[in-house]
Amino acid sequence: GAGVSQTPSNKVTEKGKYVELRCDPISGHTALYWYRQSLGQGPEFLIYFQGTGAADDSGLPNDRFFAVRPEGSVSTLKIQRTERGDSAVYLCASSRSSVSEGWPQHFGDGTRLSIL
Amino acid sequence: QQQVKQSPQSLIVQKGGISIINCAYENTAFDYFPWYQQFPGKGPALLIAIRPDVSEKKEGRFTISFNKSAKQFSLHIMDSQPGDSATYFCAAGDWRAAGNKLTFGGGTRVLVKP
């Protein structure tokens, strides 16, 4: 597809479980971002990758959250010991680059995570 | 700390009317200001963006006005249509810094009545 693809679209799990959320960026986009959007609010930045490395993870709320992008394309956001407060829509965005020109970020439709 | 404040939270406008959404920011390092449109169950879609070197940018029915000294910017939707009913988010970023991570406002839910 031409856009950012996120899977699964919905994930329901129990408190304390481990979850992985996948993002497949637009082909050729080197920059990848994860945001979290709680109900009725704007997206909040979590982490940014330039290529394979996490260049800025200042938005990750705690050490239960971790993300990887081993080959510089697909990224996985991992949440350990999930809590009910982790329930939100997790959005992924990609852009051609982030270090020059301010290329626009294109968002996927997100993964709606519900922790019971 | 909310660095981008957006108002109103919601607005109702008649078809053909003008929708106006305002945002204010605090961080003077911000120099990239996009607006996103979001429909239920979908991700935000970029509508229009502006840099602080211009005071206004127009694309079709959408216009951004920017006031650098006041640290405010706004979105005007002209000739509003029912299909424009969505949630709109302003955002701000510092594209010169590594990352250009965006800080979003709280959103404005727009309803256009036919």
mmCIF file of N, CA and C in Angstrom, chain A residues 33 35 37 40-43 45 48 56 58 98 100-102 104-105 107-109, chain B residues 32 36 38 41-44 46 51 89 95 97-102 104-106:
data_model
loop_
_atom_site.group_PDB
_atom_site.id
_atom_site.type_symbol
_atom_site.label_atom_id
_atom_site.label_comp_id
_atom_site.label_asym_id
_atom_site.label_seq_id
_atom_site.Cartn_x
_atom_site.Cartn_y
_atom_site.Cartn_z
ATOM 1 N N TYR A 33 7.836 7.825 13.581
ATOM 2 C CA TYR A 33 7.408 8.367 14.869
ATOM 3 C C TYR A 33 6.280 7.505 15.444
ATOM 4 N N TYR A 35 3.182 7.973 18.279
ATOM 5 C CA TYR A 35 2.414 8.875 19.126
ATOM 6 C C TYR A 35 1.328 8.064 19.823
ATOM 7 N N GLN A 37 -2.633 8.554 21.412
ATOM 8 C CA GLN A 37 -3.781 9.451 21.452
ATOM 9 C C GLN A 37 -4.843 8.884 22.380
ATOM 10 N N GLY A 40 -10.431 11.775 23.054
ATOM 11 C CA GLY A 40 -10.764 13.190 23.139
ATOM 12 C C GLY A 40 -9.577 14.118 23.242
ATOM 13 N N GLN A 41 -8.375 13.602 23.010
ATOM 14 C CA GLN A 41 -7.175 14.430 23.108
ATOM 15 C C GLN A 41 -6.352 14.386 21.833
ATOM 16 N N GLY A 42 -5.393 15.282 21.741
ATOM 17 C CA GLY A 42 -4.480 15.258 20.616
ATOM 18 C C GLY A 42 -3.399 14.205 20.803
ATOM 19 N N PRO A 43 -2.770 13.780 19.718
ATOM 20 C CA PRO A 43 -1.678 12.804 19.832
ATOM 21 C C PRO A 43 -0.529 13.363 20.668
ATOM 22 N N PHE A 45 3.597 12.704 21.544
ATOM 23 C CA PHE A 45 4.815 12.073 21.042
ATOM 24 C C PHE A 45 5.353 11.041 22.024
ATOM 25 N N TYR A 48 10.949 8.659 18.393
ATOM 26 C CA TYR A 48 11.262 8.953 16.994
ATOM 27 C C TYR A 48 12.501 8.171 16.579
ATOM 28 N N ASP A 56 15.178 9.933 19.603
ATOM 29 C CA ASP A 56 14.538 10.686 20.691
ATOM 30 C C ASP A 56 13.443 9.804 21.286
ATOM 31 N N SER A 58 12.161 10.556 24.379
ATOM 32 C CA SER A 58 11.798 11.347 25.559
ATOM 33 C C SER A 58 10.320 11.261 25.914
ATOM 34 N N SER A 98 13.828 13.867 8.699
ATOM 35 C CA SER A 98 13.431 14.811 9.732
ATOM 36 C C SER A 98 14.518 15.834 10.002
ATOM 37 N N SER A 100 16.120 17.739 7.810
ATOM 38 C CA SER A 100 16.145 18.899 6.938
ATOM 39 C C SER A 100 14.808 19.039 6.249
ATOM 40 N N GLU A 101 14.497 20.207 5.836
ATOM 41 C CA GLU A 101 13.323 20.478 5.028
ATOM 42 C C GLU A 101 12.001 20.293 5.753
ATOM 43 N N GLY A 102 11.994 19.673 6.915
ATOM 44 C CA GLY A 102 10.728 19.515 7.618
ATOM 45 C C GLY A 102 9.701 18.767 6.817
ATOM 46 N N PRO A 104 6.703 16.572 5.744
ATOM 47 C CA PRO A 104 5.488 16.329 6.524
ATOM 48 C C PRO A 104 5.402 14.891 7.006
ATOM 49 N N GLN A 105 4.776 14.730 8.156
ATOM 50 C CA GLN A 105 4.561 13.410 8.718
ATOM 51 C C GLN A 105 3.210 12.873 8.263
ATOM 52 N N PHE A 107 0.430 9.885 8.809
ATOM 53 C CA PHE A 107 -0.002 8.988 9.864
ATOM 54 C C PHE A 107 -0.729 7.754 9.340
ATOM 55 N N GLY A 108 -0.570 6.661 10.068
ATOM 56 C CA GLY A 108 -1.412 5.500 9.861
ATOM 57 C C GLY A 108 -2.716 5.669 10.619
ATOM 58 N N ASP A 109 -3.599 4.664 10.523
ATOM 59 C CA ASP A 109 -4.886 4.747 11.198
ATOM 60 C C ASP A 109 -4.832 4.287 12.652
ATOM 61 N N TYR B 32 7.404 25.271 12.691
ATOM 62 C CA TYR B 32 6.653 24.510 11.700
ATOM 63 C C TYR B 32 5.294 24.249 12.307
ATOM 64 N N TYR B 36 -3.977 19.216 11.061
ATOM 65 C CA TYR B 36 -4.409 17.888 10.671
ATOM 66 C C TYR B 36 -5.922 17.761 10.832
ATOM 67 N N GLN B 38 -8.947 14.834 11.283
ATOM 68 C CA GLN B 38 -9.102 13.443 11.681
ATOM 69 C C GLN B 38 -10.572 13.052 11.713
ATOM 70 N N GLY B 41 -12.014 6.884 13.787
ATOM 71 C CA GLY B 41 -11.412 5.614 13.409
ATOM 72 C C GLY B 41 -10.265 5.727 12.424
ATOM 73 N N LYS B 42 -9.904 6.937 12.077
ATOM 74 C CA LYS B 42 -8.819 7.165 11.116
ATOM 75 C C LYS B 42 -7.679 7.935 11.770
ATOM 76 N N GLY B 43 -6.515 7.872 11.127
ATOM 77 C CA GLY B 43 -5.398 8.661 11.617
ATOM 78 C C GLY B 43 -5.494 10.097 11.138
ATOM 79 N N PRO B 44 -4.748 10.998 11.779
ATOM 80 C CA PRO B 44 -4.746 12.397 11.327
ATOM 81 C C PRO B 44 -4.188 12.506 9.912
ATOM 82 N N LEU B 46 -2.762 15.301 7.072
ATOM 83 C CA LEU B 46 -2.248 16.662 6.940
ATOM 84 C C LEU B 46 -3.117 17.467 5.983
ATOM 85 N N ARG B 51 5.202 27.936 7.717
ATOM 86 C CA ARG B 51 6.435 28.308 8.416
ATOM 87 C C ARG B 51 6.294 29.760 8.862
ATOM 88 N N PHE B 89 -6.811 19.274 14.401
ATOM 89 C CA PHE B 89 -5.731 19.464 15.357
ATOM 90 C C PHE B 89 -4.693 20.416 14.791
ATOM 91 N N TRP B 95 11.554 21.960 13.114
ATOM 92 C CA TRP B 95 12.120 21.070 12.101
ATOM 93 C C TRP B 95 13.636 21.173 12.006
ATOM 94 N N ALA B 97 15.578 21.091 14.563
ATOM 95 C CA ALA B 97 16.117 20.162 15.562
ATOM 96 C C ALA B 97 15.940 18.740 15.057
ATOM 97 N N ALA B 98 16.769 17.871 15.479
ATOM 98 C CA ALA B 98 16.641 16.472 15.082
ATOM 99 C C ALA B 98 15.287 15.940 15.515
ATOM 100 N N GLY B 99 14.535 15.469 14.582
ATOM 101 C CA GLY B 99 13.296 14.813 14.939
ATOM 102 C C GLY B 99 12.042 15.500 14.451
ATOM 103 N N ASN B 100 11.965 16.815 14.580
ATOM 104 C CA ASN B 100 10.725 17.505 14.218
ATOM 105 C C ASN B 100 9.507 16.840 14.850
ATOM 106 N N LYS B 101 9.647 16.369 16.084
ATOM 107 C CA LYS B 101 8.477 15.776 16.736
ATOM 108 C C LYS B 101 7.426 16.865 16.922
ATOM 109 N N LEU B 102 6.194 16.488 16.774
ATOM 110 C CA LEU B 102 5.100 17.442 16.816
ATOM 111 C C LEU B 102 4.442 17.477 18.184
ATOM 112 N N PHE B 104 0.893 18.574 19.721
ATOM 113 C CA PHE B 104 -0.462 18.807 19.223
ATOM 114 C C PHE B 104 -1.302 19.594 20.224
ATOM 115 N N GLY B 105 -2.261 20.363 19.672
ATOM 116 C CA GLY B 105 -3.295 20.939 20.503
ATOM 117 C C GLY B 105 -4.318 19.877 20.858
ATOM 118 N N GLY B 106 -5.301 20.271 21.658
ATOM 119 C CA GLY B 106 -6.282 19.332 22.160
ATOM 120 C C GLY B 106 -7.374 18.945 21.169
#
